[in-house]
PDB file of C-alpha atoms in Angstrom:
ATOM      1  CA  MET S  29     -63.316  55.901  81.439  1.00  0.00           C
ATOM      2  CA  GLU S  30     -63.412  59.516  82.310  1.00  0.00           C
ATOM      3  CA  GLN S  31     -65.669  60.869  85.316  1.00  0.00           C
ATOM      4  CA  GLN S  32     -66.349  64.126  85.884  1.00  0.00           C
ATOM      5  CA  PHE S  33     -67.681  65.689  89.541  1.00  0.00           C
ATOM      6  CA  ASP S  34     -68.548  68.843  91.037  1.00  0.00           C
ATOM      7  CA  ALA S  35     -65.951  70.035  93.883  1.00  0.00           C
ATOM      8  CA  ILE S  36     -65.703  72.892  96.350  1.00  0.00           C
ATOM      9  CA  LEU S  37     -62.119  74.085  97.471  1.00  0.00           C
ATOM     10  CA  THR S  38     -61.678  76.449 100.279  1.00  0.00           C
ATOM     11  CA  GLY S  39     -60.205  80.021  99.257  1.00  0.00           C
ATOM     12  CA  SER S  40     -59.184  82.742 101.308  1.00  0.00           C
ATOM     13  CA  ASP S  41     -62.243  84.648 101.109  1.00  0.00           C
ATOM     14  CA  SER S  42     -64.520  82.232  99.999  1.00  0.00           C
ATOM     15  CA  GLN S  43     -65.408  78.397  98.593  1.00  0.00           C
ATOM     16  CA  ILE S  44     -64.089  78.001  94.941  1.00  0.00           C
ATOM     17  CA  GLU S  45     -66.717  75.612  93.066  1.00  0.00           C
ATOM     18  CA  GLY S  46     -65.591  73.868  90.510  1.00  0.00           C
ATOM     19  CA  VAL S  47     -65.900  71.040  87.985  1.00  0.00           C
ATOM     20  CA  VAL S  48     -62.899  67.859  88.352  1.00  0.00           C
ATOM     21  CA  ASN S  49     -62.186  65.125  85.671  1.00  0.00           C
ATOM     22  CA  THR S  50     -59.852  62.632  85.226  1.00  0.00           C
ATOM     23  CA  ILE S  51     -57.298  63.269  82.840  1.00  0.00           C
ATOM     24  CA  SER S  52     -54.714  61.272  81.042  1.00  0.00           C
ATOM     25  CA  GLN S  53     -50.961  62.563  82.109  1.00  0.00           C
ATOM     26  CA  SER S  54     -47.628  61.187  81.017  1.00  0.00           C
ATOM     27  CA  GLY S  55     -45.870  59.475  83.966  1.00  0.00           C
ATOM     28  CA  TYR S  56     -48.608  59.018  86.261  1.00  0.00           C
ATOM     29  CA  SER S  57     -51.186  56.441  87.134  1.00  0.00           C
ATOM     30  CA  GLU S  58     -53.792  59.008  88.143  1.00  0.00           C
ATOM     31  CA  ALA S  59     -54.267  62.387  87.536  1.00  0.00           C
ATOM     32  CA  TYR S  60     -57.167  64.940  87.760  1.00  0.00           C
ATOM     33  CA  GLU S  61     -57.925  68.705  86.958  1.00  0.00           C
ATOM     34  CA  PHE S  62     -59.935  70.976  88.717  1.00  0.00           C
ATOM     35  CA  ASN S  63     -61.387  73.993  86.830  1.00  0.00           C
ATOM     36  CA  SER S  64     -63.239  76.482  88.746  1.00  0.00           C
ATOM     37  CA  ILE S  65     -67.039  77.512  87.779  1.00  0.00           C
ATOM     38  CA  ASP S  66     -65.588  81.223  87.374  1.00  0.00           C
ATOM     39  CA  GLY S  67     -62.235  80.130  85.457  1.00  0.00           C
ATOM     40  CA  THR S  68     -60.297  81.866  87.974  1.00  0.00           C
ATOM     41  CA  LEU S  69     -58.283  78.733  89.227  1.00  0.00           C
ATOM     42  CA  ASN S  70     -57.144  75.490  87.462  1.00  0.00           C
ATOM     43  CA  LEU S  71     -55.063  72.789  89.599  1.00  0.00           C
ATOM     44  CA  VAL S  72     -53.973  69.629  88.322  1.00  0.00           C
ATOM     45  CA  ILE S  73     -52.747  66.917  90.660  1.00  0.00           C
ATOM     46  CA  ALA S  74     -51.412  63.354  90.144  1.00  0.00           C
ATOM     47  CA  ARG S  75     -50.177  60.413  92.045  1.00  0.00           C
ATOM     48  CA  ASP S  76     -46.341  59.968  91.875  1.00  0.00           C
ATOM     49  CA  THR S  77     -44.633  56.719  91.932  1.00  0.00           C
ATOM     50  CA  ASP S  78     -44.826  56.580  95.643  1.00  0.00           C
ATOM     51  CA  GLY S  79     -48.361  57.037  95.882  1.00  0.00           C
ATOM     52  CA  ASN S  80     -48.758  60.435  96.949  1.00  0.00           C
ATOM     53  CA  TRP S  81     -50.530  62.995  95.440  1.00  0.00           C
ATOM     54  CA  ILE S  82     -48.647  66.329  93.909  1.00  0.00           C
ATOM     55  CA  ARG S  83     -49.613  68.998  92.712  1.00  0.00           C
ATOM     56  CA  ILE S  84     -48.439  68.935  88.740  1.00  0.00           C
ATOM     57  CA  ALA S  85     -49.665  72.103  87.096  1.00  0.00           C
ATOM     58  CA  GLY S  86     -52.168  74.852  87.631  1.00  0.00           C
ATOM     59  CA  SER S  87     -52.757  78.702  88.309  1.00  0.00           C
ATOM     60  CA  GLU S  88     -50.907  80.675  90.747  1.00  0.00           C
ATOM     61  CA  PRO S  89     -51.178  81.509  93.325  1.00  0.00           C
ATOM     62  CA  TYR S  90     -52.326  78.424  94.982  1.00  0.00           C
ATOM     63  CA  PHE S  91     -53.004  77.212  98.431  1.00  0.00           C
ATOM     64  CA  ALA S  92     -50.974  73.698  99.256  1.00  0.00           C
ATOM     65  CA  GLY S  93     -53.908  72.519 101.218  1.00  0.00           C
ATOM     66  CA  TRP S  94     -55.869  72.275  98.251  1.00  0.00           C
ATOM     67  CA  VAL S  95     -54.227  68.863  96.753  1.00  0.00           C
ATOM     68  CA  ASP S  96     -55.489  67.770 100.376  1.00  0.00           C
ATOM     69  CA  GLU S  97     -58.916  68.642  99.717  1.00  0.00           C
ATOM     70  CA  LEU S  98     -59.272  67.620  96.165  1.00  0.00           C
ATOM     71  CA  VAL S  99     -57.778  64.132  97.067  1.00  0.00           C
ATOM     72  CA  GLU S 100     -60.639  63.641 100.049  1.00  0.00           C
ATOM     73  CA  GLN S 101     -63.328  64.386  97.645  1.00  0.00           C
ATOM     74  CA  ILE S 102     -61.756  62.204  95.156  1.00  0.00           C
ATOM     75  CA  ASN S 103     -61.435  59.531  97.463  1.00  0.00           C
ATOM     76  CA  ASN S 104     -64.994  60.004  98.771  1.00  0.00           C
ATOM     77  CA  PRO S 105     -67.321  60.021  96.127  1.00  0.00           C
ATOM     78  CA  GLU S 106     -70.577  60.670  98.790  1.00  0.00           C
ATOM     79  CA  THR S 107     -69.085  64.058  99.455  1.00  0.00           C
ATOM     80  CA  ASN S 108     -69.427  65.279  95.813  1.00  0.00           C
ATOM     81  CA  ASN S 109     -72.279  67.158  94.751  1.00  0.00           C
ATOM     82  CA  THR S 110     -72.573  65.221  91.141  1.00  0.00           C
ATOM     83  CA  ALA S 111     -70.696  62.501  89.529  1.00  0.00           C
ATOM     84  CA  ILE S 112     -70.870  61.687  85.884  1.00  0.00           C
ATOM     85  CA  THR S 113     -69.331  59.054  84.323  1.00  0.00           C
ATOM     86  CA  PHE S 114     -68.457  58.803  80.381  1.00  0.00           C
ATOM     87  CA  ASP S 115     -67.237  55.803  78.278  1.00  0.00           C
ATOM     88  CA  ASN S 116     -65.119  57.000  75.707  1.00  0.00           C
ATOM     89  CA  GLU S 117     -65.246  53.589  73.574  1.00  0.00           C
TER      90      GLU S 117
END
């Protein structure tokens, strides 16, 4: 099942609005990709074998705090503006 929702990350000058999708990433049990609406930011995070969330890909530069911000929004769906679920059968 694929999930998509709106998310907002804190930039140096303003908030960065985007969309988060669940993705399949080899070697990781969970992974998500954030793409900003304006196309300037891409961030891919995944849960490692120790259960920690890490950045595994994305655009440069990036703020390390974005991983924590994104995980907070993943773990608290009520903070998301929109949640859409897709069944890929």
